[in-house]
């Protein structure tokens, strides 16, 4: 399941709702953080980019900074979190992500990387090429720990969580397409599953770090390409550029032709676009509703 809304700019209403939900840390959270490292905590800054997890920047007495996440228990189970931590370790060894210090079902603590989000940059040919390069690096990691893709299961789970009515005929069409992809696609590549420009940081030395591996999946390259295109709202020309550059980078060791890769990406993109709409209905609407209920009851 993809946190496809992570790249969406929050409205003032959504921001106020998030502030109500994750304004500060609880005593239990502070105790857990203290158990993971010995330095006193001197500052806490909420970061409001993510909609499914509450994220905080911590500053320690020695001026070292860490990232603390309050994980959404309804979005991922304990098995998912254990697999995420293992994938984090693979990516850390490869120099692709900041080191995860500790993780449990409810919380995650990791090192802080000082850089700016790629979302701050214009989406041009240079940025598209950089995206393709990061996808190549991800797909070169060992295909371990993550669950095989199951888009059909994700669709069914999201549908159960949605309170409002949906177009059943449209859902059925997308579900059948997802089942075909689940059954027929190779699952021999470790995919990030959430490669938003918000999850890519670059520093002054042009070093890139990839964040948020919680939706890592064993799938085929088209899975990650399509999710990346969807999550970053790439237009048709940008999509074509990303596919072509990715295929060019892999031309010596990719078995699929460029035309076949385009076709496969198109099928995945149709499913991810629909998943994005369901995700918005499921999580964003529910969070705003819950926050408004708390406000009215105060």
Coordinates of C-alpha atoms in Angstrom, one line a residue:
X1 CA 0.0 0.0 0.0
X2 CA 1.4 3.4 -1.0
X3 CA 1.5 6.6 1.0
X4 CA 0.8 8.4 -2.2
X5 CA -0.4 11.6 -0.5
X6 CA 3.0 12.3 1.1
X7 CA 3.8 14.6 -1.9
X8 CA 0.6 16.6 -1.7
X9 CA 0.9 20.2 -0.4
X10 CA -1.2 20.5 2.8
X11 CA -3.9 23.1 3.0
X12 CA -4.2 25.3 6.1
X13 CA -7.1 23.2 7.3
X14 CA -5.1 20.0 6.9
X15 CA -2.1 21.5 8.7
X16 CA -4.3 22.6 11.7
X17 CA -5.6 19.1 11.9
X18 CA -2.1 17.6 11.9
X19 CA -1.1 20.0 14.6
X20 CA -4.0 18.8 16.8
X21 CA -3.0 15.2 16.2
X22 CA 0.8 15.4 16.7
X23 CA 1.6 18.7 18.4
X24 CA 4.1 17.1 20.9
X25 CA 5.6 13.9 22.2
X26 CA 4.1 11.9 25.1
X27 CA 6.0 10.9 28.2
X28 CA 6.0 7.3 27.0
X29 CA 7.6 8.4 23.7
X30 CA 10.2 10.5 25.5
X31 CA 11.0 7.5 27.7
X32 CA 11.4 5.2 24.6
X33 CA 13.7 7.8 22.9
X34 CA 15.9 8.1 26.1
X35 CA 16.3 4.3 26.2
X36 CA 17.7 4.3 22.6
X37 CA 20.4 6.9 23.2
X38 CA 22.0 8.6 26.2
X39 CA 22.1 12.3 25.2
X40 CA 19.5 14.6 26.8
X41 CA 16.8 15.9 24.4
X42 CA 16.8 19.8 24.2
X43 CA 14.4 20.5 21.3
X44 CA 11.5 18.9 19.4
X45 CA 10.2 20.2 16.1
X46 CA 7.1 18.7 14.4
X47 CA 7.6 18.0 10.7
X48 CA 4.2 18.0 8.9
X49 CA 5.0 16.5 5.5
X50 CA 3.7 13.0 6.2
X51 CA 0.0 12.2 6.5
X52 CA 0.2 8.6 7.7
X53 CA 3.0 9.0 10.3
X54 CA 3.8 11.9 12.7
X55 CA 7.4 13.0 12.2
X56 CA 9.6 15.0 14.6
X57 CA 13.0 16.5 14.4
X58 CA 14.9 16.0 17.7
X59 CA 17.9 18.0 18.8
X60 CA 20.2 16.5 21.5
X61 CA 22.4 18.3 24.0
X62 CA 25.5 17.6 21.8
X63 CA 23.7 19.3 18.9
X64 CA 23.2 16.0 17.1
X65 CA 19.8 15.7 15.3
X66 CA 17.6 12.7 15.0
X67 CA 14.3 11.9 13.3
X68 CA 11.5 10.3 15.4
X69 CA 8.4 8.8 13.8
X70 CA 5.2 8.0 15.6
X71 CA 4.0 5.2 13.3
X72 CA 0.4 4.8 12.2
X73 CA -0.6 1.5 13.7
X74 CA -3.6 1.0 11.4
X75 CA -1.5 1.4 8.3
X76 CA 1.1 -1.3 8.9
X77 CA 1.3 -4.3 11.3
X78 CA 4.2 -5.5 13.4
X79 CA 5.4 -7.8 10.7
X80 CA 5.5 -4.9 8.2
X81 CA 7.6 -2.9 10.6
X82 CA 10.1 -5.7 11.2
X83 CA 10.5 -6.1 7.4
X84 CA 10.9 -2.3 7.0
X85 CA 13.7 -2.3 9.5
X86 CA 15.5 -5.1 7.7
X87 CA 15.1 -3.3 4.4
X88 CA 16.4 -0.1 6.0
X89 CA 19.6 -1.9 7.0
X90 CA 20.1 -3.1 3.4
X91 CA 19.7 0.5 2.1
X92 CA 22.0 1.8 4.9
X93 CA 24.8 -0.5 4.0
X94 CA 24.5 0.6 0.3
X95 CA 24.6 4.3 1.5
X96 CA 21.1 5.0 0.2
X97 CA 19.4 6.0 3.5
X98 CA 20.2 7.5 6.9
X99 CA 20.8 4.8 9.5
X100 CA 17.8 3.5 11.5
X101 CA 18.8 3.5 15.2
X102 CA 15.8 1.7 16.6
X103 CA 12.3 0.6 15.6
X104 CA 9.3 -1.0 17.2
X105 CA 5.7 -1.3 16.4
X106 CA 4.8 2.2 17.5
X107 CA 8.0 4.3 16.9
X108 CA 11.1 4.7 14.8
X109 CA 14.3 6.6 15.5
X110 CA 16.9 7.3 12.8
X111 CA 19.8 9.5 12.0
X112 CA 19.1 13.0 10.5
X113 CA 20.4 13.9 7.0
X114 CA 20.8 17.6 6.3
X115 CA 19.6 18.3 2.8
X116 CA 16.8 19.8 0.8
X117 CA 13.9 17.8 -0.6
X118 CA 14.0 17.3 -4.4
X119 CA 10.4 18.6 -4.3
X120 CA 11.9 22.0 -4.0
X121 CA 13.5 21.7 -7.5
X122 CA 11.7 22.1 -10.9
X123 CA 10.8 18.8 -12.6
X124 CA 13.1 19.0 -15.6
X125 CA 15.2 16.5 -17.6
X126 CA 18.0 16.7 -15.0
X127 CA 15.6 15.8 -12.1
X128 CA 14.0 13.0 -14.2
X129 CA 17.4 11.5 -14.8
X130 CA 18.2 11.7 -11.1
X131 CA 15.0 9.9 -10.3
X132 CA 15.9 7.1 -12.8
X133 CA 19.3 6.8 -11.2
X134 CA 17.9 6.4 -7.7
X135 CA 15.5 3.8 -9.0
X136 CA 18.4 1.9 -10.5
X137 CA 20.3 2.0 -7.2
X138 CA 17.2 0.8 -5.3
X139 CA 16.7 -2.1 -7.8
X140 CA 20.3 -3.2 -7.4
X141 CA 19.7 -4.0 -3.7
X142 CA 19.3 -7.6 -2.7
X143 CA 15.6 -8.7 -3.3
X144 CA 15.1 -9.6 0.4
X145 CA 12.8 -9.1 3.4
X146 CA 9.9 -7.2 1.6
X147 CA 6.6 -8.9 0.8
X148 CA 5.7 -9.7 -2.8
X149 CA 3.4 -7.2 -4.5
X150 CA -0.3 -7.6 -3.7
X151 CA -2.1 -4.7 -5.3
X152 CA -5.4 -6.6 -5.3
X153 CA -5.2 -7.2 -1.5
X154 CA -4.4 -3.5 -1.0
X155 CA -7.4 -2.5 -3.0
X156 CA -9.7 -4.7 -1.0
X157 CA -8.3 -3.5 2.3
X158 CA -8.7 0.2 1.4
X159 CA -12.2 -0.4 0.2
X160 CA -13.2 -1.9 3.6
X161 CA -11.8 1.2 5.4
X162 CA -13.7 3.8 3.2
X163 CA -16.9 5.1 4.8
X164 CA -18.2 6.8 1.6
X165 CA -19.7 5.1 -1.4
X166 CA -17.5 4.2 -4.4
X167 CA -18.2 3.3 -8.0
X168 CA -18.4 -0.5 -7.7
X169 CA -18.1 -1.1 -11.5
X170 CA -14.9 0.9 -11.7
X171 CA -13.5 -0.8 -8.6
X172 CA -14.2 -4.2 -10.2
X173 CA -12.3 -3.2 -13.4
X174 CA -9.2 -2.0 -11.5
X175 CA -9.3 -5.0 -9.2
X176 CA -9.3 -7.4 -12.1
X177 CA -6.3 -5.6 -13.6
X178 CA -4.5 -5.7 -10.3
X179 CA -5.1 -9.4 -10.0
X180 CA -3.6 -10.0 -13.4
X181 CA -0.5 -7.9 -12.5
X182 CA -0.1 -9.7 -9.2
X183 CA -0.3 -13.1 -10.8
X184 CA 1.7 -12.4 -13.9
X185 CA 4.5 -10.0 -13.0
X186 CA 7.9 -10.9 -11.9
X187 CA 8.7 -10.3 -8.2
X188 CA 12.4 -10.4 -8.3
X189 CA 13.3 -6.7 -7.6
X190 CA 13.2 -4.8 -4.4
X191 CA 11.1 -1.8 -5.1
X192 CA 10.8 1.3 -2.8
X193 CA 7.1 1.7 -3.4
X194 CA 6.9 5.4 -2.3
X195 CA 9.5 7.3 -4.2
X196 CA 8.0 10.8 -3.8
X197 CA 10.3 13.8 -4.3
X198 CA 9.6 14.5 -0.7
X199 CA 11.3 11.3 0.2
X200 CA 14.5 12.3 -1.6
X201 CA 17.0 14.6 0.0
X202 CA 20.1 16.2 -1.6
X203 CA 22.9 18.0 0.2
X204 CA 25.5 20.6 -1.0
X205 CA 27.8 17.8 -2.1
X206 CA 25.1 16.4 -4.4
X207 CA 24.7 13.3 -2.1
X208 CA 21.2 11.9 -2.3
X209 CA 19.4 10.0 0.5
X210 CA 16.2 8.0 0.1
X211 CA 13.7 8.1 3.0
X212 CA 10.7 6.1 4.1
X213 CA 11.1 2.5 3.0
X214 CA 8.0 1.3 4.8
X215 CA 6.2 0.3 1.5
X216 CA 9.2 -1.6 0.0
X217 CA 7.9 -4.4 -2.1
X218 CA 9.2 -7.3 -4.1
X219 CA 7.9 -6.6 -7.6
X220 CA 9.2 -5.7 -11.1
X221 CA 10.8 -2.4 -12.2
X222 CA 7.5 -1.2 -13.8
X223 CA 5.9 -1.3 -10.3
X224 CA 8.3 1.3 -9.0
X225 CA 8.4 3.4 -12.1
X226 CA 4.6 3.7 -12.2
X227 CA 4.3 4.4 -8.5
X228 CA 7.0 7.1 -8.9
X229 CA 5.2 8.6 -11.8
X230 CA 1.9 8.6 -10.0
X231 CA 3.1 9.9 -6.7
X232 CA 5.0 12.8 -8.3
X233 CA 2.2 13.6 -10.8
X234 CA 4.5 13.4 -13.8
X235 CA 2.9 14.4 -17.1
X236 CA 3.1 12.1 -20.1
X237 CA 6.3 13.5 -21.5
X238 CA 8.0 13.3 -18.1
X239 CA 6.8 9.7 -17.7
X240 CA 8.2 8.8 -21.1
X241 CA 11.5 10.4 -20.2
X242 CA 11.7 8.5 -16.9
X243 CA 11.0 5.2 -18.5
X244 CA 13.5 5.8 -21.3
X245 CA 16.3 7.0 -19.0
X246 CA 15.7 4.0 -16.6
X247 CA 15.9 1.6 -19.5
X248 CA 19.0 3.3 -20.9
X249 CA 20.7 2.9 -17.5
X250 CA 19.9 -0.8 -17.4
X251 CA 20.5 -1.5 -21.1
X252 CA 23.2 -4.1 -20.4
X253 CA 21.2 -6.1 -17.9
X254 CA 17.5 -5.6 -18.5
X255 CA 15.6 -8.3 -20.4
X256 CA 12.5 -6.4 -21.2
X257 CA 12.3 -4.1 -24.3
X258 CA 11.6 -0.4 -24.0
X259 CA 8.2 -0.8 -25.7
X260 CA 7.3 -3.6 -23.4
X261 CA 8.4 -1.6 -20.3
X262 CA 6.2 1.3 -21.5
X263 CA 3.2 -1.0 -21.8
X264 CA 3.8 -2.6 -18.3
X265 CA 4.2 0.8 -16.7
X266 CA 0.9 2.0 -18.3
X267 CA -1.0 -0.9 -16.7
X268 CA 0.6 -0.3 -13.3
X269 CA -0.1 3.4 -13.5
X270 CA -3.8 2.9 -14.0
X271 CA -3.9 0.9 -10.8
X272 CA -1.8 3.3 -8.8
X273 CA -3.8 6.3 -9.9
X274 CA -6.9 4.6 -8.6
X275 CA -5.2 3.5 -5.4
X276 CA -4.2 7.1 -4.8
X277 CA -7.8 8.2 -4.9
X278 CA -8.8 5.4 -2.5
X279 CA -5.9 6.3 -0.1
X280 CA -7.1 9.9 0.0
X281 CA -10.6 8.8 0.9
X282 CA -9.3 6.4 3.5
X283 CA -6.7 8.3 5.4
X284 CA -6.9 12.1 4.6
X285 CA -10.7 12.3 5.0
X286 CA -10.6 10.2 8.2
X287 CA -7.8 12.2 9.8
X288 CA -9.5 15.5 9.2
X289 CA -12.8 14.2 10.4
X290 CA -11.2 12.8 13.6
X291 CA -9.4 16.1 14.3
X292 CA -12.7 18.1 13.8
X293 CA -14.5 15.8 16.2
X294 CA -11.8 16.5 18.8
X295 CA -12.1 20.2 18.2
X296 CA -15.9 20.2 18.5
X297 CA -15.7 18.1 21.7
X298 CA -13.2 20.4 23.4

